[in-house]
Amino acid sequence: MSDALPTTAADSAAVGFFKVALGVEYKGSRYRGFQRQRAGVPSIQETLERALSKVAGGAPVTLSCAGRTDALVHASAQVVHFDTTVERSTHSWVMGANMNLPADISVTWAKLMPAHFDARFCAMARRYRYVIYNDQIRPAHMAEEVTWNHRPLDVELMREAAKALVGTHDFSAFRARQCQAKSPVKTVHHLQLLEHGRFIVLDIRANAFLHHMVRNIAGVLMAIGAGEKPVEWAREVLETRVRRTGGVTAHPFGLYLVQVDYPEEFELPKRYLGPHFLSGLPDVAADA
């Protein structure tokens, strides 16, 4: 028998090996991020693994994810995968997991994958939306799902400033001190500011992100939108490559992982761009 990995989901099944990919959405407010933490500290990963293990008849399940979202951060389109020798239908993985998950985590789809699929390393790009509720009065609803900014924000100034951050750059000035990425050089494919009622939505897609990169970009753009800094400040901060020049890191509540892009060969299921309360917002071109 060849030692080569199975190249299709059917080949895997034939040798009793299953690689399962899942789509997952969650409200991160009660969790210390996606990644499993020390005992007693709630995480999305541990909660999901516990639920999936029950579906697998008690067999342990270990997840890998497309993006390790931070504490209090949400996702409407996280992608994870796990390897198992337990055979279940994709319907059973979805419904069984959801029966054992709390109300703030949902599995949206499941698919059997070829052995070479990896939720993290096969991803070509990731996309986030940062949702700002711009009003003088703090919101009583969705207070943990949007970032409230009481200062009137000039969206046109924010759009103009955002142009400096599109493309391939060293984003050290937008990188958290504890970031473990090997390189600060990332490529931002698009960075759009969208308006939807009282919401201002920062929509950003890049090949990869640094720790706190989106929240630091949001903090800079909100300072410019509030008139506290000039439009040129975004480029100036970028060019310093020094984090302390970039001001305050924006709050995590408004941040959502909304899309992960993979090669077409994997044919992963597609859903609307989230979060759900923005599902009617027009999409921006993926390669704008």
Coordinates of C-alpha atoms in Angstrom, one line a residue:
M1 CA 0.0 0.0 0.0
S2 CA 1.3 3.5 -0.9
D3 CA 2.3 5.8 2.0
A4 CA 0.9 8.8 0.0
L5 CA -1.9 10.8 1.6
P6 CA -5.4 10.3 0.1
T7 CA -6.0 13.0 -2.5
T8 CA -9.8 13.1 -2.3
A9 CA -12.4 12.8 0.5
A10 CA -13.5 9.5 -1.1
D11 CA -10.0 8.1 -1.0
S12 CA -9.8 9.1 2.7
A13 CA -13.0 7.4 3.5
A14 CA -11.9 4.3 1.8
V15 CA -9.0 3.9 4.3
G16 CA -11.1 5.0 7.4
F17 CA -9.7 8.5 7.6
F18 CA -11.9 11.6 7.6
K19 CA -10.8 15.2 7.4
V20 CA -13.8 17.4 8.2
A21 CA -14.0 21.1 7.6
L22 CA -16.6 23.2 9.4
G23 CA -18.0 26.7 9.1
V24 CA -18.5 28.3 12.5
E25 CA -20.0 31.6 13.7
Y26 CA -19.8 32.9 17.2
K27 CA -20.2 35.8 19.5
G28 CA -16.9 36.1 21.3
S29 CA -18.0 38.3 24.3
R30 CA -17.8 35.5 26.8
Y31 CA -14.5 33.9 25.5
R32 CA -10.8 34.7 25.8
G33 CA -10.4 34.2 22.0
F34 CA -10.6 31.2 19.7
Q35 CA -7.5 29.4 21.0
R36 CA -7.6 26.9 23.8
Q37 CA -6.5 28.5 27.1
R38 CA -5.4 27.2 30.5
A39 CA -7.9 25.2 32.5
G40 CA -11.0 27.2 33.6
V41 CA -10.6 30.0 31.0
P42 CA -13.3 29.8 28.3
S43 CA -12.3 29.6 24.6
I44 CA -14.2 28.9 21.4
Q45 CA -11.8 26.1 20.5
E46 CA -12.3 24.1 23.7
T47 CA -16.1 24.6 23.6
L48 CA -16.3 23.4 20.0
E49 CA -14.0 20.4 20.6
R50 CA -16.1 19.3 23.6
A51 CA -19.3 19.4 21.6
L52 CA -17.8 17.6 18.6
S53 CA -16.3 14.9 20.8
K54 CA -19.8 14.1 22.0
V55 CA -20.9 13.7 18.4
A56 CA -17.9 11.4 17.8
G57 CA -19.0 9.2 20.6
G58 CA -16.4 10.4 23.1
A59 CA -13.5 10.3 20.7
P60 CA -11.2 13.3 21.2
V61 CA -11.4 16.1 18.6
T62 CA -8.6 18.6 18.0
L63 CA -9.4 21.6 15.8
S64 CA -7.2 23.9 13.6
C65 CA -8.7 27.2 12.5
A66 CA -8.2 29.7 9.7
G67 CA -7.7 32.6 12.1
R68 CA -7.1 32.8 15.9
T69 CA -9.5 35.6 16.8
D70 CA -8.7 37.5 20.0
A71 CA -10.6 37.8 23.3
L72 CA -14.1 39.2 22.8
V73 CA -13.8 39.2 19.0
H74 CA -16.6 37.6 16.9
A75 CA -16.8 35.5 13.7
S76 CA -19.5 34.9 11.1
A77 CA -17.3 32.7 8.9
Q78 CA -14.6 31.0 10.8
V79 CA -13.3 27.9 9.1
V80 CA -11.9 24.9 11.1
H81 CA -10.9 21.4 10.4
F82 CA -10.2 18.2 12.3
D83 CA -9.1 14.7 11.5
T84 CA -11.0 11.7 12.8
T85 CA -11.6 8.0 12.2
V86 CA -15.2 8.3 13.3
E87 CA -17.7 8.2 10.4
R88 CA -20.6 10.6 10.6
S89 CA -22.7 12.4 7.9
T90 CA -22.0 16.0 7.4
H91 CA -25.6 16.7 8.6
S92 CA -24.8 14.8 11.8
W93 CA -21.7 16.9 12.5
V94 CA -23.6 20.1 12.1
M95 CA -26.7 19.2 14.0
G96 CA -25.0 17.2 16.6
A97 CA -22.5 19.9 17.3
N98 CA -25.2 22.6 17.6
M99 CA -27.2 20.4 20.0
N100 CA -24.2 20.4 22.3
L101 CA -23.1 24.0 21.9
P102 CA -24.1 27.1 23.8
A103 CA -26.3 29.7 22.1
D104 CA -23.4 32.0 21.2
I105 CA -21.6 29.4 19.0
S106 CA -23.1 27.8 15.8
V107 CA -21.7 25.4 13.2
T108 CA -23.1 26.5 9.9
W109 CA -21.9 23.8 7.5
A110 CA -19.6 20.7 7.3
K111 CA -17.8 19.1 4.4
L112 CA -15.5 16.1 4.0
M113 CA -12.1 17.3 2.7
P114 CA -9.1 15.7 1.0
A115 CA -6.1 14.9 3.3
H116 CA -4.0 17.9 2.1
F117 CA -6.6 20.5 3.2
D118 CA -5.6 22.7 6.2
A119 CA -7.9 25.4 7.4
R120 CA -5.0 27.7 8.3
F121 CA -2.3 27.0 5.8
C122 CA -4.5 26.6 2.7
A123 CA -6.2 30.0 3.3
M124 CA -5.2 32.6 0.7
A125 CA -6.8 35.6 2.3
R126 CA -8.9 36.6 5.3
R127 CA -11.5 39.3 5.6
Y128 CA -12.7 41.3 8.6
R129 CA -15.4 43.8 9.3
Y130 CA -15.1 46.3 12.1
V131 CA -18.6 47.7 13.0
I132 CA -18.8 51.2 14.6
Y133 CA -22.1 52.5 16.0
N134 CA -21.7 56.3 15.6
D135 CA -24.2 58.1 17.8
Q136 CA -24.1 60.4 20.8
I137 CA -26.1 58.0 22.9
R138 CA -24.6 54.6 23.8
P139 CA -26.6 51.7 22.4
A140 CA -28.7 49.5 24.8
H141 CA -28.9 46.8 22.1
M142 CA -26.0 44.9 20.7
A143 CA -23.6 46.7 23.1
E144 CA -21.2 43.8 23.0
E145 CA -21.4 43.3 19.2
V146 CA -20.6 46.8 17.9
T147 CA -18.1 49.5 19.0
W148 CA -19.8 52.7 20.1
N149 CA -18.2 55.9 19.2
H150 CA -20.0 59.1 20.4
R151 CA -17.9 61.5 18.3
P152 CA -19.3 62.4 14.9
L153 CA -17.1 60.7 12.4
D154 CA -16.4 62.1 8.9
V155 CA -16.5 58.9 6.7
E156 CA -15.0 60.7 3.7
L157 CA -11.9 61.7 5.7
M158 CA -11.6 58.1 6.9
R159 CA -11.9 56.8 3.3
E160 CA -9.2 59.1 2.1
A161 CA -6.8 58.1 4.9
A162 CA -7.5 54.4 4.3
K163 CA -6.0 54.6 0.8
A164 CA -2.5 54.8 2.3
L165 CA -2.9 51.4 3.9
V166 CA -3.9 49.4 0.8
G167 CA -1.1 47.4 -0.8
T168 CA 2.0 45.6 0.5
H169 CA 3.5 47.4 3.5
D170 CA 5.4 46.8 6.7
F171 CA 2.6 47.1 9.3
S172 CA 4.8 47.2 12.4
A173 CA 3.1 50.4 13.5
F174 CA -0.2 48.5 13.6
R175 CA 1.2 45.4 15.4
A176 CA 0.6 44.5 19.0
R177 CA 3.8 44.0 21.1
Q178 CA 2.9 40.4 21.7
C179 CA 2.4 39.6 18.0
Q180 CA 4.2 36.4 17.1
A181 CA 4.1 36.7 13.3
K182 CA 7.4 36.1 11.6
S183 CA 7.1 39.1 9.3
P184 CA 5.2 42.4 9.7
V185 CA 4.9 42.7 5.9
K186 CA 1.3 42.1 4.8
T187 CA -0.7 42.8 1.7
V188 CA -4.1 44.6 2.1
H189 CA -6.2 43.8 -0.9
H190 CA -9.0 46.3 0.0
L191 CA -9.9 48.6 2.8
Q192 CA -13.4 50.2 2.4
L193 CA -15.5 52.3 4.7
L194 CA -19.2 51.5 4.3
E195 CA -22.3 53.3 5.8
H196 CA -25.4 51.5 6.9
G197 CA -27.7 53.7 8.9
R198 CA -25.9 54.6 12.1
F199 CA -23.2 51.9 11.4
I200 CA -19.9 52.7 9.9
V201 CA -18.3 49.4 8.7
L202 CA -14.6 49.1 8.1
D203 CA -14.3 46.2 5.6
I204 CA -10.7 44.9 5.1
R205 CA -9.3 41.9 3.2
A206 CA -5.6 40.9 3.4
N207 CA -3.4 37.9 2.8
A208 CA -2.9 37.7 6.6
F209 CA -3.1 40.0 9.6
L210 CA -0.9 40.9 12.5
H211 CA -2.1 40.7 16.1
H212 CA -4.5 43.7 16.7
M213 CA -3.8 45.0 13.2
V214 CA -7.4 45.7 12.3
R215 CA -8.2 47.3 15.7
N216 CA -5.2 49.5 15.4
I217 CA -6.1 50.6 11.9
A218 CA -9.7 51.3 13.2
G219 CA -8.3 53.4 16.0
V220 CA -6.2 55.5 13.6
L221 CA -9.1 56.0 11.2
M222 CA -11.6 56.9 13.9
A223 CA -9.1 59.6 15.2
I224 CA -8.9 61.0 11.7
G225 CA -12.7 60.8 11.2
A226 CA -13.2 62.7 14.5
G227 CA -10.9 65.5 13.3
E228 CA -8.3 64.8 16.0
K229 CA -5.7 64.0 13.4
P230 CA -5.2 65.0 9.7
V231 CA -5.7 62.6 6.8
E232 CA -2.0 62.3 6.3
W233 CA -1.5 60.8 9.7
A234 CA -2.4 57.3 8.6
R235 CA 0.5 57.3 6.1
E236 CA 2.8 58.9 8.7
V237 CA 2.0 56.2 11.3
L238 CA 2.5 53.4 8.7
E239 CA 5.9 54.8 7.7
T240 CA 7.2 55.1 11.3
R241 CA 6.9 51.3 11.7
V242 CA 6.7 52.1 15.5
R243 CA 3.5 51.0 17.3
R244 CA 3.4 53.8 19.9
T245 CA 2.9 56.3 17.1
G246 CA -0.5 54.8 16.2
G247 CA -2.6 55.8 19.2
V248 CA -5.2 53.8 21.0
T249 CA -6.2 50.2 20.0
A250 CA -9.9 50.2 19.2
H251 CA -12.2 48.0 21.3
P252 CA -12.6 44.4 20.2
F253 CA -16.5 44.2 20.4
G254 CA -17.0 45.5 16.8
L255 CA -14.6 43.1 15.1
Y256 CA -15.8 40.1 13.0
L257 CA -14.0 37.5 10.9
V258 CA -16.4 37.4 7.9
Q259 CA -14.6 35.5 5.2
V260 CA -11.7 33.2 4.5
D261 CA -10.7 32.5 0.9
Y262 CA -9.4 29.1 -0.3
P263 CA -8.3 27.7 -3.7
E264 CA -11.3 26.8 -5.8
E265 CA -10.4 23.1 -5.7
F266 CA -11.8 22.8 -2.2
E267 CA -15.3 24.1 -3.2
L268 CA -16.2 25.2 0.4
P269 CA -19.8 26.3 1.0
K270 CA -20.6 30.0 0.6
R271 CA -22.8 32.0 2.9
Y272 CA -23.8 35.7 3.0
L273 CA -21.2 38.1 4.3
G274 CA -21.8 38.7 8.0
P275 CA -22.4 39.7 10.6
H276 CA -26.1 38.7 10.2
F277 CA -27.4 42.2 11.0
L278 CA -25.4 43.6 8.0
S279 CA -26.4 40.8 5.6
G280 CA -28.2 43.3 3.4
L281 CA -25.2 45.5 3.0
P282 CA -23.8 45.5 -0.5
D283 CA -20.5 43.6 -0.9
V284 CA -17.4 45.4 -2.1
A285 CA -15.3 43.8 -4.8
A286 CA -13.0 41.2 -3.4
D287 CA -10.0 42.6 -5.2
A288 CA -10.9 46.3 -5.2

